Short mmCIF file of C-alpha atoms in Angstrom, two decimals:
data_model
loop_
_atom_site.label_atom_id
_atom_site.label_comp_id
_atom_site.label_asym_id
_atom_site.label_seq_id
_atom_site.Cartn_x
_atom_site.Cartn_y
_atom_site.Cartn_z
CA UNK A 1 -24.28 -2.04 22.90
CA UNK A 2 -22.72 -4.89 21.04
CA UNK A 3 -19.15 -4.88 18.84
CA UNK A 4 -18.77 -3.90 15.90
CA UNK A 5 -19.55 -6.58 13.48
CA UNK A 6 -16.67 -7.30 11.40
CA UNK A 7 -14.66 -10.25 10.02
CA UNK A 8 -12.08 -12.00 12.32
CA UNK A 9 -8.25 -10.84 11.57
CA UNK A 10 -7.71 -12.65 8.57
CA UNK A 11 -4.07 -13.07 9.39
CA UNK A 12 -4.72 -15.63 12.07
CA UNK A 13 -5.59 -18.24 9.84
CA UNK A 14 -2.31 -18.05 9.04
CA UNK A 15 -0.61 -19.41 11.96
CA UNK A 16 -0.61 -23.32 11.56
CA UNK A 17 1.13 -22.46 8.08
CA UNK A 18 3.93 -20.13 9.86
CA UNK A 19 3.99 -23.11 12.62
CA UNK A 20 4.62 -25.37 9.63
CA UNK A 21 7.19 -23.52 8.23
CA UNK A 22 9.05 -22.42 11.36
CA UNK A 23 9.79 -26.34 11.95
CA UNK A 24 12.10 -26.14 8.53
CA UNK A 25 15.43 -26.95 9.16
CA UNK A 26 16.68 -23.66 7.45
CA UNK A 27 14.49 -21.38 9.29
CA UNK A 28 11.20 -19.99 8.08
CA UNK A 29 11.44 -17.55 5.13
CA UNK A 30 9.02 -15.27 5.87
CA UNK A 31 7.14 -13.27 2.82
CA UNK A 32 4.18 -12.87 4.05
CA UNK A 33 3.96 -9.79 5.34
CA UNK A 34 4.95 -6.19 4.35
CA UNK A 35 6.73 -5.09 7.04
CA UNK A 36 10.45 -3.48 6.07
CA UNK A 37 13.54 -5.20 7.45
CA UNK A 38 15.97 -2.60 6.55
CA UNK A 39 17.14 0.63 8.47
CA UNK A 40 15.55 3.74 9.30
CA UNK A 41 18.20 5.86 7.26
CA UNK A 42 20.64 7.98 9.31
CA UNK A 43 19.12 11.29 8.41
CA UNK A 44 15.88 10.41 9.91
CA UNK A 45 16.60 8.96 13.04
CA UNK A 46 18.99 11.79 13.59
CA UNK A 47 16.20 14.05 13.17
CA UNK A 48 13.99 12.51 15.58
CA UNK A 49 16.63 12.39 18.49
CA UNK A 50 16.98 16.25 17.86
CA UNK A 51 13.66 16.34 18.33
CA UNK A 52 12.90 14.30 21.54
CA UNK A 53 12.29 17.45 23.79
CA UNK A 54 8.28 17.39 22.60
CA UNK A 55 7.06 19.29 25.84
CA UNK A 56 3.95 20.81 24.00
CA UNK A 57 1.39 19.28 22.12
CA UNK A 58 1.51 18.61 18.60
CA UNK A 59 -0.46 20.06 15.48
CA UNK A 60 -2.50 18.45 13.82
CA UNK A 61 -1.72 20.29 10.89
CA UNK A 62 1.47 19.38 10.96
CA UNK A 63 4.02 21.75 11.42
CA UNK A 64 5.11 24.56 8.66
CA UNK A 65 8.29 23.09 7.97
CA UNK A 66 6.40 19.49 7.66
CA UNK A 67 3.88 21.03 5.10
CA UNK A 68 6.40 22.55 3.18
CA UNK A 69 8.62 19.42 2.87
CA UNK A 70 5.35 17.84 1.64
CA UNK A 71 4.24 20.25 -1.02
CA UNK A 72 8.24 20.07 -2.18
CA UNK A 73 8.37 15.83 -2.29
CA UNK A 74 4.86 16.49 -4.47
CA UNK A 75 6.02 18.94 -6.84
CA UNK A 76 9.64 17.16 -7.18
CA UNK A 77 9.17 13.41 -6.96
CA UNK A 78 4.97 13.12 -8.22
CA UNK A 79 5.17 16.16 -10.66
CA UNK A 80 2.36 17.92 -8.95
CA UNK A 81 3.17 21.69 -8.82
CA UNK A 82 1.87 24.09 -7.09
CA UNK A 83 0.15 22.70 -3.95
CA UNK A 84 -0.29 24.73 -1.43
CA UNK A 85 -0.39 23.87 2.30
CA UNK A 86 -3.64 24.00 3.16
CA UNK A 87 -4.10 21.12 0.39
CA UNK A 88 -1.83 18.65 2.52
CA UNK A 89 -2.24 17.06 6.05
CA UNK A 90 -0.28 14.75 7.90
CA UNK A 91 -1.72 11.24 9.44
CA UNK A 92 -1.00 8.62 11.92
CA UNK A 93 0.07 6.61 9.27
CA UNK A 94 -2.14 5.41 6.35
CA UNK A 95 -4.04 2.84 7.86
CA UNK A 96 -5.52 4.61 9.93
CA UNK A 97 -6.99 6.51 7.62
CA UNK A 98 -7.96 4.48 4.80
CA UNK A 99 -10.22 2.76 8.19
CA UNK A 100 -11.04 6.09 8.96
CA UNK A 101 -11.95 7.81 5.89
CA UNK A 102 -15.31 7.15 5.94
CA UNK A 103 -16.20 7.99 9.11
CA UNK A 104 -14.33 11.39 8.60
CA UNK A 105 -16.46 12.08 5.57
CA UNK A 106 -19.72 11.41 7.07
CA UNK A 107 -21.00 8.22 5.07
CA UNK A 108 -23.45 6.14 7.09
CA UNK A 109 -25.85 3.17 5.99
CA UNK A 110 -27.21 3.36 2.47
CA UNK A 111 -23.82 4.78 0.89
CA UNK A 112 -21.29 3.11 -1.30
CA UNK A 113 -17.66 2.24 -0.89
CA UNK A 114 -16.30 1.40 -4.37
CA UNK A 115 -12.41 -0.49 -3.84
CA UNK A 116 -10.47 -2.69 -6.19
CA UNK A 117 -11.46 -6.26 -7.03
CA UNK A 118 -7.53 -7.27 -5.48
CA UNK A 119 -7.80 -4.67 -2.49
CA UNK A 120 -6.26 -4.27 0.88
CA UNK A 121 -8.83 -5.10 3.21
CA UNK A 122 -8.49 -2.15 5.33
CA UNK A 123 -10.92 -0.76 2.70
CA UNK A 124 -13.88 -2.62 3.01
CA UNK A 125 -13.63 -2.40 6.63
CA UNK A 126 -13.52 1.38 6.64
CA UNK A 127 -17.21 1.19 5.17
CA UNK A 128 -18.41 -1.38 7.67
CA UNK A 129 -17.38 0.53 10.30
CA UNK A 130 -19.87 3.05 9.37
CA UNK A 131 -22.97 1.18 7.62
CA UNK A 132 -21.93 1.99 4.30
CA UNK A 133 -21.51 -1.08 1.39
CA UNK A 134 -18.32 -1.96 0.08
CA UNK A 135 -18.42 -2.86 -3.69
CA UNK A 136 -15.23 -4.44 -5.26
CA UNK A 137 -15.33 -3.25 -8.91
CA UNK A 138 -11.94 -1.81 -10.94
CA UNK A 139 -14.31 -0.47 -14.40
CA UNK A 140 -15.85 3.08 -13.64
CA UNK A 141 -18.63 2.07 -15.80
CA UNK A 142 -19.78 -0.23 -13.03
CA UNK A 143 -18.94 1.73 -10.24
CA UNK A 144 -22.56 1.86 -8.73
CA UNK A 145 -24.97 4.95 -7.78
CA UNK A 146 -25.17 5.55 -4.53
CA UNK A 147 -21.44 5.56 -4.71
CA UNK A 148 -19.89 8.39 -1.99
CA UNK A 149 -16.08 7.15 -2.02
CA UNK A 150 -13.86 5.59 -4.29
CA UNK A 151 -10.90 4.04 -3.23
CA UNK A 152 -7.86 3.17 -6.05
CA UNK A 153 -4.44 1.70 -4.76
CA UNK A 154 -1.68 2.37 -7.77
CA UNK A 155 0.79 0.30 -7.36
CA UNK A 156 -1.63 -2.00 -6.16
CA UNK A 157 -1.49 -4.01 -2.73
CA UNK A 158 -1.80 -7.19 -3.49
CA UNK A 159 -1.13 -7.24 -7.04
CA UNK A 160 1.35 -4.66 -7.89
CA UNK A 161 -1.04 -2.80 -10.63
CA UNK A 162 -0.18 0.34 -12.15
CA UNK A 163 -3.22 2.55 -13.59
CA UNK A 164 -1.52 5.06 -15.96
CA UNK A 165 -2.76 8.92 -16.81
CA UNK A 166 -5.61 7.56 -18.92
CA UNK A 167 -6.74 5.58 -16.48
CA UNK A 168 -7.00 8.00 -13.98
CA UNK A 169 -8.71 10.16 -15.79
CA UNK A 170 -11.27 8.00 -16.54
CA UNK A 171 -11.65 7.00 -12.65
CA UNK A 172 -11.45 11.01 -11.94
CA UNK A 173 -14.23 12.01 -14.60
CA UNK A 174 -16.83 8.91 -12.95
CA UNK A 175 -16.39 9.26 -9.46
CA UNK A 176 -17.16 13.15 -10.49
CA UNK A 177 -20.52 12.20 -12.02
CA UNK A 178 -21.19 9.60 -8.83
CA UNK A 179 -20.81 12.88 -6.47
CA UNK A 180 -17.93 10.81 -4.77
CA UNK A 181 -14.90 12.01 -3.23
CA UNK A 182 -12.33 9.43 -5.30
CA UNK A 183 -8.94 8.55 -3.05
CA UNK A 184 -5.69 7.07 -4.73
CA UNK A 185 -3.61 5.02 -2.28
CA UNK A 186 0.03 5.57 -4.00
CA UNK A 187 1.87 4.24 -1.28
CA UNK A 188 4.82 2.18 -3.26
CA UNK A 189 4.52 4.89 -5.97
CA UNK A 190 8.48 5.05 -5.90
CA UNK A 191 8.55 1.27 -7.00
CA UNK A 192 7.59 1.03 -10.14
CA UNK A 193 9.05 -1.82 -12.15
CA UNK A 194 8.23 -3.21 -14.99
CA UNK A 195 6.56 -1.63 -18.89
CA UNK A 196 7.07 2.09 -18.88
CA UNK A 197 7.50 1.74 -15.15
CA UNK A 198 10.58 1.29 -15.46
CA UNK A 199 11.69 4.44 -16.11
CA UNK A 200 8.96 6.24 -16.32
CA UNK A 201 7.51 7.72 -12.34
CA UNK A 202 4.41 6.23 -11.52
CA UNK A 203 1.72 8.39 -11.91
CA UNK A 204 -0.44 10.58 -8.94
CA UNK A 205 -3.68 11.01 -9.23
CA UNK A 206 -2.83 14.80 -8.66
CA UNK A 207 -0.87 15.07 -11.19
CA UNK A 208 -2.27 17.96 -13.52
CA UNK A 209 -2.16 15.96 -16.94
CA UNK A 210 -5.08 13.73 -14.83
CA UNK A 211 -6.84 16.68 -12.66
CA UNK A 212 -6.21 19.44 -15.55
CA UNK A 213 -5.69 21.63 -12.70
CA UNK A 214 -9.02 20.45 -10.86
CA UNK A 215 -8.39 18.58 -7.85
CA UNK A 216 -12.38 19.23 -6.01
CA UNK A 217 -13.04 15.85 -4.71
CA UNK A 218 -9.62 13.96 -5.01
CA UNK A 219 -7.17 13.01 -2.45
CA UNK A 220 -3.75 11.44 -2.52
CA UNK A 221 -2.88 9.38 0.20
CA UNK A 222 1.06 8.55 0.65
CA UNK A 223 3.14 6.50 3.17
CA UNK A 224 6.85 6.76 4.27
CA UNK A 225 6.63 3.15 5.34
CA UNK A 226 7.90 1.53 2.19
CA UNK A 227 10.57 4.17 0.73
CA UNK A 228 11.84 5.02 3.96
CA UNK A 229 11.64 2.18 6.59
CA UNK A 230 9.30 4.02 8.69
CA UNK A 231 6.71 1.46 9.33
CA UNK A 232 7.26 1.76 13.35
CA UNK A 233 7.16 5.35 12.83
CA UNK A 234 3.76 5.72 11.77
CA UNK A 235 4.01 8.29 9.12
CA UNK A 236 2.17 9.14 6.49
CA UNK A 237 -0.06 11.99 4.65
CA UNK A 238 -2.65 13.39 2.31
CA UNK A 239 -2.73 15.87 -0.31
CA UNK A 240 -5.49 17.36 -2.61
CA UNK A 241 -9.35 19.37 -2.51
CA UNK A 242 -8.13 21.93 0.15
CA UNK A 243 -12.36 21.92 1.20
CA UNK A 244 -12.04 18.47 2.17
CA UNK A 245 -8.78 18.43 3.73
CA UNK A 246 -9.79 21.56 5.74
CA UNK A 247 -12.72 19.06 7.15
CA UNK A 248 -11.04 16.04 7.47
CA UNK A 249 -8.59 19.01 9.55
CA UNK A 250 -11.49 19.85 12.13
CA UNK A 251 -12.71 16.42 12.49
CA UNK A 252 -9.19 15.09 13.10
CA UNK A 253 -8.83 18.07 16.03
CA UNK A 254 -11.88 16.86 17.76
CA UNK A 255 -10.61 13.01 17.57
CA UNK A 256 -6.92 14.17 18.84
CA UNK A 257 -5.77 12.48 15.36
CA UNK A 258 -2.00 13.74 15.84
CA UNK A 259 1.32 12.71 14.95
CA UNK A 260 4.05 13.06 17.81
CA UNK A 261 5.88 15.91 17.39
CA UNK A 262 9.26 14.02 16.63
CA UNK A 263 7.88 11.83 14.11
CA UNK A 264 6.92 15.08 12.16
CA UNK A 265 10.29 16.26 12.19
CA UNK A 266 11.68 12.70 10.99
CA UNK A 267 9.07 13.23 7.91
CA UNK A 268 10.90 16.68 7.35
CA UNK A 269 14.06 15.11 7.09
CA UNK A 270 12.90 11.96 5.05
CA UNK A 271 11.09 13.83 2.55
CA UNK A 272 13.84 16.24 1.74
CA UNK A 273 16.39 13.44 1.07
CA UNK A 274 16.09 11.50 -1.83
CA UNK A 275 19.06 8.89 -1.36
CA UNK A 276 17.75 7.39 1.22
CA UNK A 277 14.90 6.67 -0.76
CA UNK A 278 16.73 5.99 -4.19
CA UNK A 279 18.95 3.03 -2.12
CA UNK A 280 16.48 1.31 -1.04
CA UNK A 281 14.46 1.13 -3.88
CA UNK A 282 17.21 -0.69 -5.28
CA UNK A 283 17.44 -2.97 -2.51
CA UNK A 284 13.76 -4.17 -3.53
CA UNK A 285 14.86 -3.99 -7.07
CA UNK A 286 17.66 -6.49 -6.46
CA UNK A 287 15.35 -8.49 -4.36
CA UNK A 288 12.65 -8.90 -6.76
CA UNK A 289 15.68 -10.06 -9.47
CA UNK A 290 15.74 -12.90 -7.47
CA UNK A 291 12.57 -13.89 -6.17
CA UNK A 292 10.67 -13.53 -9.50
CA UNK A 293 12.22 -15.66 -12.13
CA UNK A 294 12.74 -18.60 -9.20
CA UNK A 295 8.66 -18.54 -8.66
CA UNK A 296 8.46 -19.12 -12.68
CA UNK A 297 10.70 -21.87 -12.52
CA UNK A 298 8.59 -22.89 -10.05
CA UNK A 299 5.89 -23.13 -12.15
CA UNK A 300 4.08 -19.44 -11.06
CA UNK A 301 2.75 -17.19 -13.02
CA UNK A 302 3.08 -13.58 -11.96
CA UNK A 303 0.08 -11.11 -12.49
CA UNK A 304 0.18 -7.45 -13.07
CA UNK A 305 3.11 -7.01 -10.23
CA UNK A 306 4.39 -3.85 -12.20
CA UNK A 307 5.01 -1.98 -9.42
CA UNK A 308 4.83 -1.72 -5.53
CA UNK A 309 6.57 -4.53 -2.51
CA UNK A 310 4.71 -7.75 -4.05
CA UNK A 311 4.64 -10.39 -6.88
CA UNK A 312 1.20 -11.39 -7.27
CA UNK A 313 1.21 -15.46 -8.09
CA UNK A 314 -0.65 -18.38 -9.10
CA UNK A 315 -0.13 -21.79 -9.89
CA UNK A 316 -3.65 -22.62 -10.71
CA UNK A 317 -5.12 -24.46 -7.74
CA UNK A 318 -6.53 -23.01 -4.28
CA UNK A 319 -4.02 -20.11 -2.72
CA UNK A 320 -4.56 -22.77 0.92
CA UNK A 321 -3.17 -25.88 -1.10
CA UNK A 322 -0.61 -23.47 -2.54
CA UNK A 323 0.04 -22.20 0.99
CA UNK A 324 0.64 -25.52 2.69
CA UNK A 325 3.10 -26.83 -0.39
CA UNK A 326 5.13 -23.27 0.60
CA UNK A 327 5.01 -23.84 4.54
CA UNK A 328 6.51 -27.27 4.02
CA UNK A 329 9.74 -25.78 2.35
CA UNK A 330 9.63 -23.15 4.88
CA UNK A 331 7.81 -20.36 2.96
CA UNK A 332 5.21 -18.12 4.14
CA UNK A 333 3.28 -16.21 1.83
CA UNK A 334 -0.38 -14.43 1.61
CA UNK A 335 -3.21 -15.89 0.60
CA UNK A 336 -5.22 -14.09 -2.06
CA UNK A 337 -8.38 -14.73 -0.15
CA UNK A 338 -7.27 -12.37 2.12
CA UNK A 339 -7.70 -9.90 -0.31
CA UNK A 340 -11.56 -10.73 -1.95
CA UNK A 341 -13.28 -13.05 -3.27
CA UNK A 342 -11.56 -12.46 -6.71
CA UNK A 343 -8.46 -14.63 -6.57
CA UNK A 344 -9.03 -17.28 -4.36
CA UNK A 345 -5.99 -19.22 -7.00
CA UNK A 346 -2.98 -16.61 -5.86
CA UNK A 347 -0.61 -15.86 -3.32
CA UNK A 348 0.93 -12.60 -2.24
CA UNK A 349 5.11 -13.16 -1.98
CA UNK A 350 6.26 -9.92 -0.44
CA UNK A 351 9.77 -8.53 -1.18
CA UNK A 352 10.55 -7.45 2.90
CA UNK A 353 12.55 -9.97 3.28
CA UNK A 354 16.63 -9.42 3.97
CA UNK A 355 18.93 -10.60 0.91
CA UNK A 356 19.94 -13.65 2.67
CA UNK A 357 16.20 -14.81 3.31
CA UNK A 358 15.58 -14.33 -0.76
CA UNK A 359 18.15 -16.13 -2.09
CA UNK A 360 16.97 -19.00 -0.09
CA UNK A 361 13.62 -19.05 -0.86
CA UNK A 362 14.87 -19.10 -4.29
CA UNK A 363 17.53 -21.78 -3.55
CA UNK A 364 14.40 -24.13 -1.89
CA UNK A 365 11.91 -23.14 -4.81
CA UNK A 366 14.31 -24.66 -7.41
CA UNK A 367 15.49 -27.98 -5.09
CA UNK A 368 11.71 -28.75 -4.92
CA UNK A 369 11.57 -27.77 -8.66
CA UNK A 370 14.39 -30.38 -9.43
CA UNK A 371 13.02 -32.51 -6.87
CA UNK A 372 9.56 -32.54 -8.79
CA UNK A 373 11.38 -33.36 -11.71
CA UNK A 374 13.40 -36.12 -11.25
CA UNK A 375 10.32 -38.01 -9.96
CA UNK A 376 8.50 -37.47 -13.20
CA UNK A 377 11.47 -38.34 -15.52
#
């Protein structure tokens, strides 16, 4: 019995462009990946230190108070009323289970995974893992038969796009005639930014003005990672169809798919406090203030980027050639090819970076700018 045939890590093609930049004399500003730099806020660590005497196993189900605090964050932060908590589960953070999903629903060879044309690659894998095709394709009216899961990701990982109401009604109403279970990856819903984004909340695909009260077939899937600096923690969850997440329940028991007891009551205590969440949004905020408008004077142009960690960028030739300019002033970014075959001309500049770490890949962007300049005046 052989491995499972999928594509090497992508992210170790990065390495000679982190060794690169790592030899700058500043220090390498890393903005690659998404991984927070800031604090777990007080009230969560707290609660997992009261919490350390975890003697018994945990449930899977998460426990009541867990459920409840999700059903509460729902209703108050995503304007979905009324779930109930059958119609929520906890996970082992999201990765897991956008890898997972698939398996957990039963697709097999012969079924479709439809996923966004810019897409987190986690995705595609998910399908490979269990025979099925992934299709990258962002109009319903292409989304193919045969199709048994759609993924959407709103803000969007790599490229910050928001779908609004309409838009998810539209994705709803043709997964619905596919016979597919449709999932919405909201992750970085609390960061939206720019258009009505910026005041308006981003939109869940459970929220009733898109479901009309409906929500057979449709999951949300949500992370603390982002909003709360919990990316160590592992914690995340889903909400929706209470049929499938009463399956996704009994095949989760079987595979032991648990979160540690005092990680559960760390979610408790992150999703009932909103500062937390509302300060470090504006952390991000102040960090993309900076970053953005020195990548235009760069000469980027940033892409949809409305909301979410990331400025999706381009300055019109290969994201590798783009890459290697970057490592030599100490840069490291994300190549789009990392995330399909779509975008092979951008890069992926993520906004977990400390304050100090920003400004200076601002301050280098505009020296080479001026640089640049003066040898073409």
């Amino acid at each position: 019995m052989g491995a499972l045939d999928l594509d090497d890590y992508p992210w170790d093609a990065v390495a000679p462009y982190a060794a690169r930049a790592a030899e700058h004399p500043g220090g390498v500003v890393d903005l690659s990946i998404g991984s927070p730099v800031d604090p777990t806020p007080d009230v969560v660590a707290d609660a997992l230190r009261a919490a350390t005497d975890a003697h018994a196993y945990p449930q899977t189900v998460g426990t009541p108070a867990l459920r409840e605090a999700i059903t509460a964050w729902y209703a108050r932060r995503r304007g979905v009323p009324g779930l109930d908590a059958s119609e929520v589960l906890p996970t082992v953070g999201s990765k897991e289970l956008v890898a997972l999903l698939p398996l957990l629903l039963g697709l097999a060879e012969g079924d479709i995974v439809v996923h966004p044309r810019a897409a987190y690659p986690t995705y595609a894998v998910g399908a490979k893992l269990v025979g099925a095709t992934p299709v990258a394709a962002d109009d319903p009216a292409t989304w193919p038969e045969g199709t048994r899961l759609v993924w959407l990701n709103t803000p969007g990982n790599p490229d910050g796009r928001v779908l609004d109401v309409e838009a998810l009604r539209a994705a709803v109403a043709r997964a619905r005639e596919l016979g597919a279970v449709i999932a919405s990856d909201e992750c970085y819903a609390e960061l939206g930014w720019d258009g009505a984004w910026a005041s308006e909340p981003v939109p869940s695909i459970l929220d009733p003005r898109v479901t009309d009260g409906d929500r057979r077939g449709i999951l949300s899937v949500y992370s603390l990672s982002k909003q709360s600096n919990l990316a160590g923690y592992r914690a995340a969850f889903l909400a929706g169809d209470a049929t499938l997440v009463a399956s996704l329940l009994t095949v989760r028991k079987h595979l032991g798919l648990m979160l540690p007891a005092p990680v559960q009551a760390a979610m408790t205590a992150a999703l009932g406090d909103d500062v937390h969440v509302a300060a470090q949004r504006e952390r991000y905020r102040a960090r993309r203030e900076v970053l953005k408008p020195a990548l235009e004077n760069a000469g980027f142009r940033i892409d949809h980027s409305q909301g979410g960690l990331y400025l999706w960028a381009t300055e019109g030739r290969d994201a590798w050639d783009t890459m290697g300019a970057l490592a030599e002033r100490g840069i490291l970014a994300g190549p789009g090819h990392f995330y399909g075959e779509h975008y092979p001309q951008h890069v992926r500049f993520s906004l977990t970076a400390t304050d100090e770490r920003i400004a200076e890949a601002a301050r280098r962007l505009s020296a080479a700018q001026a640089a640049q300049a003066s040898q073409t005046s």
